[in-house]
Coordinates of C-alpha atoms in Angstrom, one line a residue:
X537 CA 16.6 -38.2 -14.0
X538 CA 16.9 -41.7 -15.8
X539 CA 17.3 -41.5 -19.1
X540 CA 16.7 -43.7 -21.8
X541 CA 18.8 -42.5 -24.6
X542 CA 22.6 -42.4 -25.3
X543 CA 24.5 -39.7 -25.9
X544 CA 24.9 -37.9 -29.6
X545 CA 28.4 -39.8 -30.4
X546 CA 27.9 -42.2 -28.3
X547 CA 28.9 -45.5 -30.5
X548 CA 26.5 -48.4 -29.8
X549 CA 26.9 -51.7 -31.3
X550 CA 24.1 -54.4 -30.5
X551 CA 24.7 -57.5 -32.6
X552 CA 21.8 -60.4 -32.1
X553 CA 22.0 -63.7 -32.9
X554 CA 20.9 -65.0 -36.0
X555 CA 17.8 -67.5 -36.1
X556 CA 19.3 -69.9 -38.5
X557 CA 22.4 -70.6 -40.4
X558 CA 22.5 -70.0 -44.4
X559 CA 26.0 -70.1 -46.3
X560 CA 24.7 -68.8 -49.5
X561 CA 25.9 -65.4 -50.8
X562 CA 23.6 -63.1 -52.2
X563 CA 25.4 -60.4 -54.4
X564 CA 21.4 -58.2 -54.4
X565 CA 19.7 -56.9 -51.5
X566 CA 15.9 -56.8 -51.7
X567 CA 14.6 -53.5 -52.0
X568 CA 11.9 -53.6 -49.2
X569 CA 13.6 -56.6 -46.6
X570 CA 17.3 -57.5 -45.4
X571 CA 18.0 -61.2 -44.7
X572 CA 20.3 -61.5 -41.5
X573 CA 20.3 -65.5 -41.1
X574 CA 24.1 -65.4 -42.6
X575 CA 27.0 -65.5 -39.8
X576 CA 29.2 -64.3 -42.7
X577 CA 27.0 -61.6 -43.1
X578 CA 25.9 -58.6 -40.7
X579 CA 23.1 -55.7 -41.3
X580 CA 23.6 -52.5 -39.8
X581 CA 20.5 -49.5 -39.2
X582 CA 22.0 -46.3 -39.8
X583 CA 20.2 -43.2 -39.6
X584 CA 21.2 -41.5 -42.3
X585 CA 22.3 -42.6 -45.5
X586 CA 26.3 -43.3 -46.6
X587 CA 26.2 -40.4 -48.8
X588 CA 28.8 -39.2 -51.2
X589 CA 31.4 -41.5 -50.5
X590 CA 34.4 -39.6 -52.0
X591 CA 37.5 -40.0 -49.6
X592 CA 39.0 -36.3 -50.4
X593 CA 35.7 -34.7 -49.2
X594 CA 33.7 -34.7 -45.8
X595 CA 30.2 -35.8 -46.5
X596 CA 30.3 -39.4 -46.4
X597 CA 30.0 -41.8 -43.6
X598 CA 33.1 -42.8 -42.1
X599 CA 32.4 -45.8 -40.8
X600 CA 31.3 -46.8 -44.2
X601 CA 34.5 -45.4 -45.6
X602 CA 36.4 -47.2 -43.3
X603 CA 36.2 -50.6 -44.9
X604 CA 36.9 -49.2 -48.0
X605 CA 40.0 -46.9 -48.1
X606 CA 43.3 -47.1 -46.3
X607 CA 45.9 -44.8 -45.8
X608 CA 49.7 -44.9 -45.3
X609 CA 49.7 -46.0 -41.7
X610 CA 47.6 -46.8 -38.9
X611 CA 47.0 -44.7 -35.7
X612 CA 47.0 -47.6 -33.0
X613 CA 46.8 -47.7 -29.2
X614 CA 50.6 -48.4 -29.6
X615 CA 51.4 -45.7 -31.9
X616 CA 51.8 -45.5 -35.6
X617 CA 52.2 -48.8 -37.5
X618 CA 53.1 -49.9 -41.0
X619 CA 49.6 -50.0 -43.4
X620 CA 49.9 -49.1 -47.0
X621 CA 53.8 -48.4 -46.4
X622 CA 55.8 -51.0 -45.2
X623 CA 58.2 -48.5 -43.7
X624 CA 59.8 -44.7 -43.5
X625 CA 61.9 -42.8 -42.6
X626 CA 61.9 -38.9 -41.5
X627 CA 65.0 -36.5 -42.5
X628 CA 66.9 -34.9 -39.6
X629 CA 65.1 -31.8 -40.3
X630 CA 62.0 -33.6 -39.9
X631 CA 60.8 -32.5 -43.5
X632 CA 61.7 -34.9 -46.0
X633 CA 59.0 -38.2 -45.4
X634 CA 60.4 -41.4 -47.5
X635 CA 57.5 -44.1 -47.3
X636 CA 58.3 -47.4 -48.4
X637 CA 55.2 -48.8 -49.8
X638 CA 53.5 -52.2 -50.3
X639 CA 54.1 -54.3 -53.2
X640 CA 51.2 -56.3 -53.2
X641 CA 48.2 -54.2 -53.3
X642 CA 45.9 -53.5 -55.5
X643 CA 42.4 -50.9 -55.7
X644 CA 39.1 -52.6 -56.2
X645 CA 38.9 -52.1 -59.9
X646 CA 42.7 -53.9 -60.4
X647 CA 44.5 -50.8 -60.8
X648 CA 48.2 -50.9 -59.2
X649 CA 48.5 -48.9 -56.4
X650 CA 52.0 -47.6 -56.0
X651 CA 54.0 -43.9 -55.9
X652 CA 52.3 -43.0 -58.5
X653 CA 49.0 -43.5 -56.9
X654 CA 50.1 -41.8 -53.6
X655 CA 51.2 -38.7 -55.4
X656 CA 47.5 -38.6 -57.2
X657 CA 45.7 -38.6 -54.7
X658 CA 47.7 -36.2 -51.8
X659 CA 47.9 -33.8 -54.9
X660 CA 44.0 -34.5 -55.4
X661 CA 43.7 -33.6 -51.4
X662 CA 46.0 -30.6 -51.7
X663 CA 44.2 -28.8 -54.9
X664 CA 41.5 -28.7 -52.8
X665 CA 43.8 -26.9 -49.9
X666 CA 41.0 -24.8 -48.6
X667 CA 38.4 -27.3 -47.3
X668 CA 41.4 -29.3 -45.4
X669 CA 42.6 -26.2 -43.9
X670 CA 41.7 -27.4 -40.4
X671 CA 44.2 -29.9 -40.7
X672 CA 47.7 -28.6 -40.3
X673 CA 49.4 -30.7 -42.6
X674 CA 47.4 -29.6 -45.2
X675 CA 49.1 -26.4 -44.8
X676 CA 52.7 -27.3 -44.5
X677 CA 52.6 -29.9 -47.6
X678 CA 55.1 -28.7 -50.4
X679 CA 55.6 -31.4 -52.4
X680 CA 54.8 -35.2 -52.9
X681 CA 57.5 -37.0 -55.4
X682 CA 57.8 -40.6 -56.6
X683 CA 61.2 -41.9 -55.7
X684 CA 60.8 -45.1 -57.9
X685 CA 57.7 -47.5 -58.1
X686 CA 57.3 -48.6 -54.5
X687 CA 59.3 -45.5 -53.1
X688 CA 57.5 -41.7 -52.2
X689 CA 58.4 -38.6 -50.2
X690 CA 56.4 -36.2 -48.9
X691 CA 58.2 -32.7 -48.4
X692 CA 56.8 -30.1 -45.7
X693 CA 57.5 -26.6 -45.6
X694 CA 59.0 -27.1 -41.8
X695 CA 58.7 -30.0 -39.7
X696 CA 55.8 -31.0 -38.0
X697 CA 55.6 -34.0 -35.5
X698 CA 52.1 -34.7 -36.1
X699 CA 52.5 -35.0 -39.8
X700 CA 52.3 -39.2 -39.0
X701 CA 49.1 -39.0 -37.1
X702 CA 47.5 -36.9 -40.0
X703 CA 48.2 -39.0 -42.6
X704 CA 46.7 -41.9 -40.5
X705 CA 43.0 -40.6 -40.6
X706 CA 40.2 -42.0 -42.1
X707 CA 39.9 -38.8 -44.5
X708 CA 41.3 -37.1 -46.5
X709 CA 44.9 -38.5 -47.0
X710 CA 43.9 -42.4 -47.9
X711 CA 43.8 -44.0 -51.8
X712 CA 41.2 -43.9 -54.7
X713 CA 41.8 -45.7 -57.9
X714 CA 43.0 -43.0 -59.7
X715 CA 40.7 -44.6 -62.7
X716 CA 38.3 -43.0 -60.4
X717 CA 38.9 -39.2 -60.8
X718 CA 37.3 -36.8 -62.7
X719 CA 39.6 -33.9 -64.8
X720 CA 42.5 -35.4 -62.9
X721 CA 41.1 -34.6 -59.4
X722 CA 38.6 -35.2 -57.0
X723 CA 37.2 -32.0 -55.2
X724 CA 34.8 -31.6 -58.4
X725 CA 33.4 -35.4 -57.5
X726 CA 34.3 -38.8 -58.5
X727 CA 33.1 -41.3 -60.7
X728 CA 33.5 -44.6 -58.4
X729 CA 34.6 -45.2 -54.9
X730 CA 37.7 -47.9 -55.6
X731 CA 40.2 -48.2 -52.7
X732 CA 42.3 -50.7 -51.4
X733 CA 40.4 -51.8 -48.2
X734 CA 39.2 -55.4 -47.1
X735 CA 35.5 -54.0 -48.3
X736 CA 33.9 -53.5 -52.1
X737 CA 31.1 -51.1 -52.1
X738 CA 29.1 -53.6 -54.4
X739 CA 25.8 -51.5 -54.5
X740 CA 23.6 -48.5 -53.0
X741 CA 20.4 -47.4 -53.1
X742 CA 20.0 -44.0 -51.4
X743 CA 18.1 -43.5 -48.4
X744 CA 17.7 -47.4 -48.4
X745 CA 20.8 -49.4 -48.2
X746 CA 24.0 -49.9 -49.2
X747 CA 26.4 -53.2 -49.7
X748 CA 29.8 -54.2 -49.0
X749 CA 31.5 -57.0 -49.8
X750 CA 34.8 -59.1 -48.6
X751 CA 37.4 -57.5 -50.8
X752 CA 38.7 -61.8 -51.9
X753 CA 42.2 -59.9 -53.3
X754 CA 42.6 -58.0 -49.7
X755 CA 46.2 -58.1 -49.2
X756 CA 46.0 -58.3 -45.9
X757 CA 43.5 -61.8 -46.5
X758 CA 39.9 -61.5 -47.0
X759 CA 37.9 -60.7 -44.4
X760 CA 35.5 -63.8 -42.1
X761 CA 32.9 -61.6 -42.6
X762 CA 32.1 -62.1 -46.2
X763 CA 29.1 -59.1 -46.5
X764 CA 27.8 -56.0 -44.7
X765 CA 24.9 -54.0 -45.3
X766 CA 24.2 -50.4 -44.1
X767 CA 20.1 -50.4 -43.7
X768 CA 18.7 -46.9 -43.5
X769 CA 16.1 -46.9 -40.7
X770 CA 14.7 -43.7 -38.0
X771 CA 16.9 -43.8 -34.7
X772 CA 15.3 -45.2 -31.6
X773 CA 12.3 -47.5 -31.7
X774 CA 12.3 -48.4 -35.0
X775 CA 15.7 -49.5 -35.2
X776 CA 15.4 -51.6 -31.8
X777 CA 12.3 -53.1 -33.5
X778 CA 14.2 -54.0 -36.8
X779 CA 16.6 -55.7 -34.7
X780 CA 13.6 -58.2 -32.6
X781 CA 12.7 -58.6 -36.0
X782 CA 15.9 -59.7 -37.3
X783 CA 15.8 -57.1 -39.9
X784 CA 18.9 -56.0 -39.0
X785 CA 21.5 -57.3 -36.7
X786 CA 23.5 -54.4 -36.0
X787 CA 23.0 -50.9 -34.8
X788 CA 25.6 -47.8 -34.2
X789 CA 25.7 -44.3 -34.1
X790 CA 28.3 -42.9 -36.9
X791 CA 29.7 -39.4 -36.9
X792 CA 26.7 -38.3 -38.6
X793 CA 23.4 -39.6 -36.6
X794 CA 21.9 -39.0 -33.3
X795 CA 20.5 -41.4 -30.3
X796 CA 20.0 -44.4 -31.8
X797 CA 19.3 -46.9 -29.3
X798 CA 17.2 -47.4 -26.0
X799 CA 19.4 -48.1 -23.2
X800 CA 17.2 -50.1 -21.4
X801 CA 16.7 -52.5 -24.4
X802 CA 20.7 -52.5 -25.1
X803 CA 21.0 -53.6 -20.9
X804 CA 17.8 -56.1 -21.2
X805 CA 19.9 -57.6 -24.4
X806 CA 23.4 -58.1 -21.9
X807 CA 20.9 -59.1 -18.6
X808 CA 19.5 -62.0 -20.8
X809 CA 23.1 -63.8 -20.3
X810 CA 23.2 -64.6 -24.0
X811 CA 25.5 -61.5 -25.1
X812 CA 29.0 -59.7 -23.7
X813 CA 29.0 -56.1 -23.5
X814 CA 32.6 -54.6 -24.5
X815 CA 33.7 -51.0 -23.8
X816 CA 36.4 -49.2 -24.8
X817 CA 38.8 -46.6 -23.3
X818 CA 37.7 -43.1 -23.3
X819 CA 37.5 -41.8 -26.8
X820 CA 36.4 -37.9 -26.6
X821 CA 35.4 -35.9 -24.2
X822 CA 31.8 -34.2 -24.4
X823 CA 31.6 -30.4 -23.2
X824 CA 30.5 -26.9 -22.6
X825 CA 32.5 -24.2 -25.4
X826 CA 32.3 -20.6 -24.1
X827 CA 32.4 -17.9 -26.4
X828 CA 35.5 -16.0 -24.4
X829 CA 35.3 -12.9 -26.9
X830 CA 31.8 -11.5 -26.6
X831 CA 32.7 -8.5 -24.8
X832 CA 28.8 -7.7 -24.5
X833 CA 28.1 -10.7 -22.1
X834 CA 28.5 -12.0 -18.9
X835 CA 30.7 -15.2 -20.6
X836 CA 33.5 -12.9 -21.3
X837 CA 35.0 -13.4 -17.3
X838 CA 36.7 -16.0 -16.5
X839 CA 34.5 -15.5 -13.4
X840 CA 31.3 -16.7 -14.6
X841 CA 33.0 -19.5 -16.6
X842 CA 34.5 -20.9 -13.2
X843 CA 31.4 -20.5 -11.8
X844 CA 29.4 -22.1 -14.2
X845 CA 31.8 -25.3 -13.8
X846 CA 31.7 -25.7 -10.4
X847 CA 27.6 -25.8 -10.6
X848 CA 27.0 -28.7 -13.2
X849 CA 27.1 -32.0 -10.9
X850 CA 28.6 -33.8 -14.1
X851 CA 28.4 -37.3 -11.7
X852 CA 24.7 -37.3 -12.0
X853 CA 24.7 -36.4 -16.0
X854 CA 26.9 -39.7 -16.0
X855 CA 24.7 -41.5 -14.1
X856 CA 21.4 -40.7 -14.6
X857 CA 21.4 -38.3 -18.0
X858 CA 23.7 -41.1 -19.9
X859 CA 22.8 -43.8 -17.4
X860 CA 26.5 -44.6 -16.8
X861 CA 27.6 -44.8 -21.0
X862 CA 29.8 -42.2 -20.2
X863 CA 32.3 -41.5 -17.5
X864 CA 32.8 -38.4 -15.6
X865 CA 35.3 -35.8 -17.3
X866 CA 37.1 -33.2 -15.1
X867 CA 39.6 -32.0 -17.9
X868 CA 39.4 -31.3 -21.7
X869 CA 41.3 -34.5 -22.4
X870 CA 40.9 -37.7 -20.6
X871 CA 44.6 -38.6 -19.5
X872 CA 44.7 -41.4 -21.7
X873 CA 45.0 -38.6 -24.8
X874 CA 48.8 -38.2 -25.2
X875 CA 51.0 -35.0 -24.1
X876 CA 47.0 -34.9 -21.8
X877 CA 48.5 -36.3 -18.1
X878 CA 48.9 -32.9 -16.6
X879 CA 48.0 -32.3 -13.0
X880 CA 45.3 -29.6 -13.1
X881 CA 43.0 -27.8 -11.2
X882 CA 39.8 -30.0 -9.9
X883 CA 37.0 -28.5 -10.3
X884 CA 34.6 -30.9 -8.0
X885 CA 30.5 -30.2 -8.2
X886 CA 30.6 -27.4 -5.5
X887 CA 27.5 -24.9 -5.3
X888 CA 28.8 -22.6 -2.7
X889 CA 31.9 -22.5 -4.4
X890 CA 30.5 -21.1 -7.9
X891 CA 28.0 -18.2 -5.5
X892 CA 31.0 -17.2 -4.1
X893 CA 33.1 -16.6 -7.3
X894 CA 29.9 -14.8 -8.9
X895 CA 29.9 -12.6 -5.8
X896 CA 33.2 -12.0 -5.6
X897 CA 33.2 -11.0 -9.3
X898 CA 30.7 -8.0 -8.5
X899 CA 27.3 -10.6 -9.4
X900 CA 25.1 -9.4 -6.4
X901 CA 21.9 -11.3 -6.2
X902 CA 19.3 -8.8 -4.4
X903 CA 16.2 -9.7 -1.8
X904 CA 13.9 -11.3 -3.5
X905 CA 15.6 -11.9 -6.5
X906 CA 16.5 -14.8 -9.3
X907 CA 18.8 -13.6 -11.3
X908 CA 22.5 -12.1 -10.3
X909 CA 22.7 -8.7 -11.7
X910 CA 26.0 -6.2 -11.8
X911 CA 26.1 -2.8 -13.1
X912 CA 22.2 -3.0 -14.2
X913 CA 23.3 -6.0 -16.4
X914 CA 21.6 -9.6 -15.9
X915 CA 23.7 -12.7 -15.5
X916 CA 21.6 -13.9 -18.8
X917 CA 23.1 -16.4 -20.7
X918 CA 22.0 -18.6 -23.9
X919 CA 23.0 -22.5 -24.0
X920 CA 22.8 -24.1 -27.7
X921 CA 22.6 -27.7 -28.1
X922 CA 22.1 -29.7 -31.1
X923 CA 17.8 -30.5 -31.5
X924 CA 18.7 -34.5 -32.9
X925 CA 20.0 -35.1 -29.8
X926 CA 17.5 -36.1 -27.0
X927 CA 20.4 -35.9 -24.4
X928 CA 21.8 -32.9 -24.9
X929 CA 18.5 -31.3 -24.2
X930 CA 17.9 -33.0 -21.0
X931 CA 21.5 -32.0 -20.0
X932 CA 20.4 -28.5 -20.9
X933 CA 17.5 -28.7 -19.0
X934 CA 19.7 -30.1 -16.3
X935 CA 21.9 -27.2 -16.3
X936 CA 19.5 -25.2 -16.6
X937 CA 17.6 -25.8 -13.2
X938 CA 21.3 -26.3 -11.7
X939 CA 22.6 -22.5 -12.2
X940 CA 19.3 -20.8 -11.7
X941 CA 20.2 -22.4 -8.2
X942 CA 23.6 -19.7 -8.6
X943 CA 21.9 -16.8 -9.6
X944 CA 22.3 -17.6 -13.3
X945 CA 19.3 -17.4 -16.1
X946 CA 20.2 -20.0 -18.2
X947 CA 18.4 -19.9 -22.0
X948 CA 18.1 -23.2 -24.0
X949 CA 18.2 -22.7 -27.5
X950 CA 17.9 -26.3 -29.9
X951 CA 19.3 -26.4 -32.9
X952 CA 20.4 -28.5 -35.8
X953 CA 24.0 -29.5 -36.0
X954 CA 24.6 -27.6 -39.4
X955 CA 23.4 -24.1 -37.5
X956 CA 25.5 -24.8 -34.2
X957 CA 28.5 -25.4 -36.2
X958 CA 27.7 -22.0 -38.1
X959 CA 27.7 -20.2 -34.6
X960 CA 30.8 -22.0 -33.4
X961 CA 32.5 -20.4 -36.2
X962 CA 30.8 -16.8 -36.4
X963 CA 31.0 -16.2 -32.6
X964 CA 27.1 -16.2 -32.7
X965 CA 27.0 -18.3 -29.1
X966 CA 27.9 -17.5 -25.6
X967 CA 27.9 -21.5 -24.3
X968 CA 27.3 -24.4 -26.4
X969 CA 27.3 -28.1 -26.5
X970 CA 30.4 -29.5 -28.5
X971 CA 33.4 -32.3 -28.4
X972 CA 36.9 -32.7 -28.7
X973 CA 38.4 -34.4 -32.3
X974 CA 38.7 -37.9 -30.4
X975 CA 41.6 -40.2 -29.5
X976 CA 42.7 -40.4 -33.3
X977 CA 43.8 -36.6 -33.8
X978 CA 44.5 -35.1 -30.7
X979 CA 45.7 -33.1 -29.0
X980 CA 46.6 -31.6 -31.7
X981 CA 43.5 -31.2 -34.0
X982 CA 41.4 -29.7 -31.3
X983 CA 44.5 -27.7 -30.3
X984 CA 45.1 -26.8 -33.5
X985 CA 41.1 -25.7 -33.8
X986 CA 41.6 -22.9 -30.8
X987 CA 43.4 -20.8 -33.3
X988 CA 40.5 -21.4 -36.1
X989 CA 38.0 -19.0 -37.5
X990 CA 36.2 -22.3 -38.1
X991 CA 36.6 -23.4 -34.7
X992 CA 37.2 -22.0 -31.0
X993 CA 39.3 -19.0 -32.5
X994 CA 36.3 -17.2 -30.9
X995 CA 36.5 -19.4 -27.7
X996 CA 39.9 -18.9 -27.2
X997 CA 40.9 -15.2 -28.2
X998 CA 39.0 -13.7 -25.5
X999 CA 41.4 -14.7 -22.8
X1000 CA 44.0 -12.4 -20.9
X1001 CA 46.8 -15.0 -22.7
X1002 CA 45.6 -15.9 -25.7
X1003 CA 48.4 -14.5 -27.4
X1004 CA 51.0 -16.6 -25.2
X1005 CA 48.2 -19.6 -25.9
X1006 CA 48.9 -19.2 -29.6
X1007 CA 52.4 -18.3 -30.0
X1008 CA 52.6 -22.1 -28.4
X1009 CA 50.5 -23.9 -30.4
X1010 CA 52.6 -22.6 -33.5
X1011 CA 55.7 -23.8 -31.7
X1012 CA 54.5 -27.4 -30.3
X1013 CA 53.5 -27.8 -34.0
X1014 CA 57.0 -27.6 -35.3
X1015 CA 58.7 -29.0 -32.2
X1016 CA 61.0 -32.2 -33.4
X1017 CA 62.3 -32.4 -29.5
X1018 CA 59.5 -35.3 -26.9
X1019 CA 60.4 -33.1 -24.1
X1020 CA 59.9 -29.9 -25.3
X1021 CA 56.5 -30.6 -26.9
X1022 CA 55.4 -31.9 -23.4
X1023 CA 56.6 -28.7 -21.7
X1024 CA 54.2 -26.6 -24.2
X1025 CA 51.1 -28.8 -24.4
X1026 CA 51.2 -28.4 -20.4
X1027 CA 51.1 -25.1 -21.0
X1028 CA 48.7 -24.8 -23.4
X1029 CA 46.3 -26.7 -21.3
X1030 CA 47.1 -25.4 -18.3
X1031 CA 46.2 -21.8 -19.8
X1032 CA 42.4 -23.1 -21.1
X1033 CA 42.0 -25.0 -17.9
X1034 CA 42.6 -22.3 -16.0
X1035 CA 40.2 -19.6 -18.2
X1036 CA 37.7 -22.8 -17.7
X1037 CA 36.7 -21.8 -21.6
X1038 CA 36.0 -25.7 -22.1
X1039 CA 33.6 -27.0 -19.8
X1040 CA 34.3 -30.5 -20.2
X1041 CA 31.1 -32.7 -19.1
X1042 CA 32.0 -36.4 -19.9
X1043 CA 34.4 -38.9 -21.9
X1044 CA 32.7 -41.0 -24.6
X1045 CA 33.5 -44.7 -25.5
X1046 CA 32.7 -47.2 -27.6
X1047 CA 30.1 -49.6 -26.4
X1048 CA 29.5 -52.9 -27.6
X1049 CA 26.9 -55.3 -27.1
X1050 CA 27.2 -58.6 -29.0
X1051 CA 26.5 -62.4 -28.8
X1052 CA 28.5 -64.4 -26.9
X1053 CA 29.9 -66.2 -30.2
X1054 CA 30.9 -63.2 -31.9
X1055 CA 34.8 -63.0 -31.5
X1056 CA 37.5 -60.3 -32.4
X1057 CA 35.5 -57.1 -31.2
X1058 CA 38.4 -54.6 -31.0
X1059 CA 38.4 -50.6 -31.1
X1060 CA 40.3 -48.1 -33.8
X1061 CA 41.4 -45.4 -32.0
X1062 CA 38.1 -43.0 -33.7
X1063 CA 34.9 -43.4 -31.8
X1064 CA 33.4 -43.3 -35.8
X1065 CA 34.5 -47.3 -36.7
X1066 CA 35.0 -50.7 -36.0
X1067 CA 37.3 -53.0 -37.6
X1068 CA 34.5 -54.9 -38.7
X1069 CA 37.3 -57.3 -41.2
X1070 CA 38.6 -58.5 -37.7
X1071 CA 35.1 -59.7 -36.4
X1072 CA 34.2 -63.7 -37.0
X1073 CA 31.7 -66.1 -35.9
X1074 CA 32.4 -69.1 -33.8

């Protein structure tokens, strides 16, 4: 089952050494080739191109917007840290949040950012309420008010502990010059894409390439790494080609793209002995959603979900499928996710095990026959998986073969993204490949999700207790006490676990593969970026 490519969010980085050494600075990049031979510079193939790079909206790459915008503060493996606000503080009734802000920052274009500019742009994010509504603090935003020139509140209509982690995101709630807006806002588009980050978009040509350069004003110093250049070029060969050639000298998967690189070629680059390979701590956690509220199909019992578990060998998927890129992944969230060290249920690889749930549940599988069948009704079921990627459809394949071995007809159905996400939020699916948010927003964006029509409202409201499921989630939200929060997310997991409605399948990381005098390689708690101003040739 060896398998060449890596999984759809799977971040790969493979940075090659440069053939010569120029310290020139070229503010143009040619139309038709990309120089590489600068160690302040790096090229990047992306897939697909940076798109509308508006902060407030969705549509844009993130690892692209990453170097340019900032937000309030940072999500980091040690919490929440100081960014654009030097410091806060929350009210006792955790409502009122007073952010004391930089003095020494400016946007791109010059433009002062201060109170003022925070209360722009969170008003910009809230006129638009509808398209953020999958983040809870969207919702529960009353008010933003400028205290004095440095000094901002934010007022919520009830407290709500993640509010911190929210604001921390790489989209929506981070700063455009307000020179920038268009009729005062920005859900109707933007006329320039000026932030405060250590990168200057400096030009774009679409479906080609697109600059950035070391923002020399960056308060927080400008960056080693004087220019980067996002190269649009086809996933797979030709982007491991570009890089032999030196065309490019970096290549990733962003939240938008699929299999980018050859694994083999990313090992043969690390075997050579001239490059380090860095990997980071799980990030997300790839897996089966089951649509627990289609009455009219075998997915409804909690029966055939179990089952279904118990029959994907998810060691050999690691092993061979994702040729080790991705660890093993017994629960939704990989303990490493806060409130997400709760001792649950395994669910080890166990065939017997998932025949004698199905027969148990009344799934008789007759002489002679395939296919379980109970009360004239086949144990059909349809598995939809996103077309781009090349591993999710040998993982379907995978599972298919693997629960025809239980009695199970398994139909794989490939799609693009755009259409799966459709389904996941009409209830058109009965299984179907998907993720959780990642390290930076959860648990409680993907928790938050199980209550959305956008989301896994359909996954989730099918259950015996999905009204006790969602009567928590409102109140672990608005908790203000550590212990009580922990007491609810253990239930809240514990209930999904045990309905086996996510089917988790593996964690994903961030792999890097880089020479040897490439220093500062570090990971953002997102599997969509790297802090590429923290990177510097030795």
């Amino acid at each position: 089952m060896r398998h060449k490519l890596v999984a759809l969010v799977f971040l790969v980085l493979s940075i090659l050494v440069a053939c010569s050494v120029n310290t020139g600075k070229s503010s143009n990049v040619k139309e038709d080739t990309v120089s590489t031979n600068n160690e302040k510079e790096l090229v990047y193939a992306s897939a697909k191109d940076i798109n509308d790079m508006n902060p407030h909206l969705y549509t844009g790459s993130m690892p692209a917007q990453g170097m340019i915008y900032e937000s309030l503060v940072e999500n980091t493996k040690d919490g929440i840290k100081p960014l654009l606000a030097e410091s806060w503080e929350v009210s006792e009734d955790g409502k009122v949040y007073t952010f004391h802000l930089r003095k020494d920052v400016k946007f791109h274009d010059g433009e002062p950012f201060n109170a003022e500019a925070v209360k722009q742009n969170i008003e910009a994010v809230q006129n638009n309420a509808e398209k953020h509504s999958w983040i809870k603090l969207s919702t529960k935003i009353e008010s933003c008010n400028v205290v004095d020139e440095y000094t901002v509140e934010l007022v919520l209509s009830e407290a709500y502990y993640p509010t911190l982690v929210e604001l921390s995101m790489t989209r929506p709630y981070v700063f455009l010059s307000p020179k920038n807006f268009i009729d005062g806002g920005t859900k109707d588009g933007v006329n320039g894409y000026n932030g405060t980050g250590p990168y200057v978009l400096t030009e774009h040509k679409t479906d080609q390439y697109a600059t950035f350069e070391a923002n020399e004003n960056y308060w927080g110093g400008s960056p080693k790494i004087k220019k980067i250049t996002s190269k649009v070029l086809p996933a797979g060969e030709t982007t491991f080609l570009s890089l032999q050639k030196g065309e490019v000298n970096v290549a990733f998967t962003d939240d938008r793209g699929a299999d980018s690189l050859d694994v083999e070629a990313m090992n043969q680059l690390v075997d050579s002995g001239e490059y380090q390979l860095v990997r980071s701590e799980p990030m997300n956690t790839k897996m089966i959603v089951a649509n627990s509220s289609k009455l009219d199909n075998p997915v409804n019992e909690t029966a055939v979900r179990e089952a279904i578990w118990y029959a994907i060998d998810r060691e050999t998927i690691s092993k061979d499928i994702l040729n080790g890129t991705e660890t093993i992944a017994n629960t939704m969230f990989s303990s490493n996710v806060n409130y997400a060290d709760v001792d649950l249920k395994k669910r080890d690889y166990d065939v017997e095990k998932a025949k004698e749930i199905l027969k148990e549940a009344g799934w008789q599988l007759g002489n002679g026959a395939e296919v379980r069948t109970k009360n004239g009704n086949k144990l059909a079921i349809k598995l939809y998986y996103d077309s781009n990627s090349s591993s999710q459809k040998t993982q379907a394949e995978f599972m298919q073969h693997s629960l025809k071995e239980i009695g199970i007809q398994l139909e794989n159905i490939g799609e693009e993204s755009t259409s799966i996400a459709n389904r996941r939020s009409t209830g058109d699916y009965d299984l179907l490949f998907n993720q959780t948010w990642g390290l930076a927003y959860d648990p409680q964006s993907t928790i938050a999700a199980f209550t959305s029509k956008a989301s896994y409202l359909h996954t989730t409201s099918g259950i015996a207790k999905a009204d006790e499921l969602y009567k928590k989630i409102d109140e672990v939200m608005v908790s203000t006490d550590e212990e009580t929060r922990k007491s609810l997310y253990a239930d809240i997991l514990t209930i999904v676990h045990d309905e086996a409605v996510f089917i988790p399948i593996s964690n994903g990381s961030v792999t890097v593969v880089a020479p040897k005098n490439l220093k500062g390689i570090s990971f953002k708690q997102t599997q969509f970026e790297l802090p590429f101003e923290l990177m510097n040739f030795e």
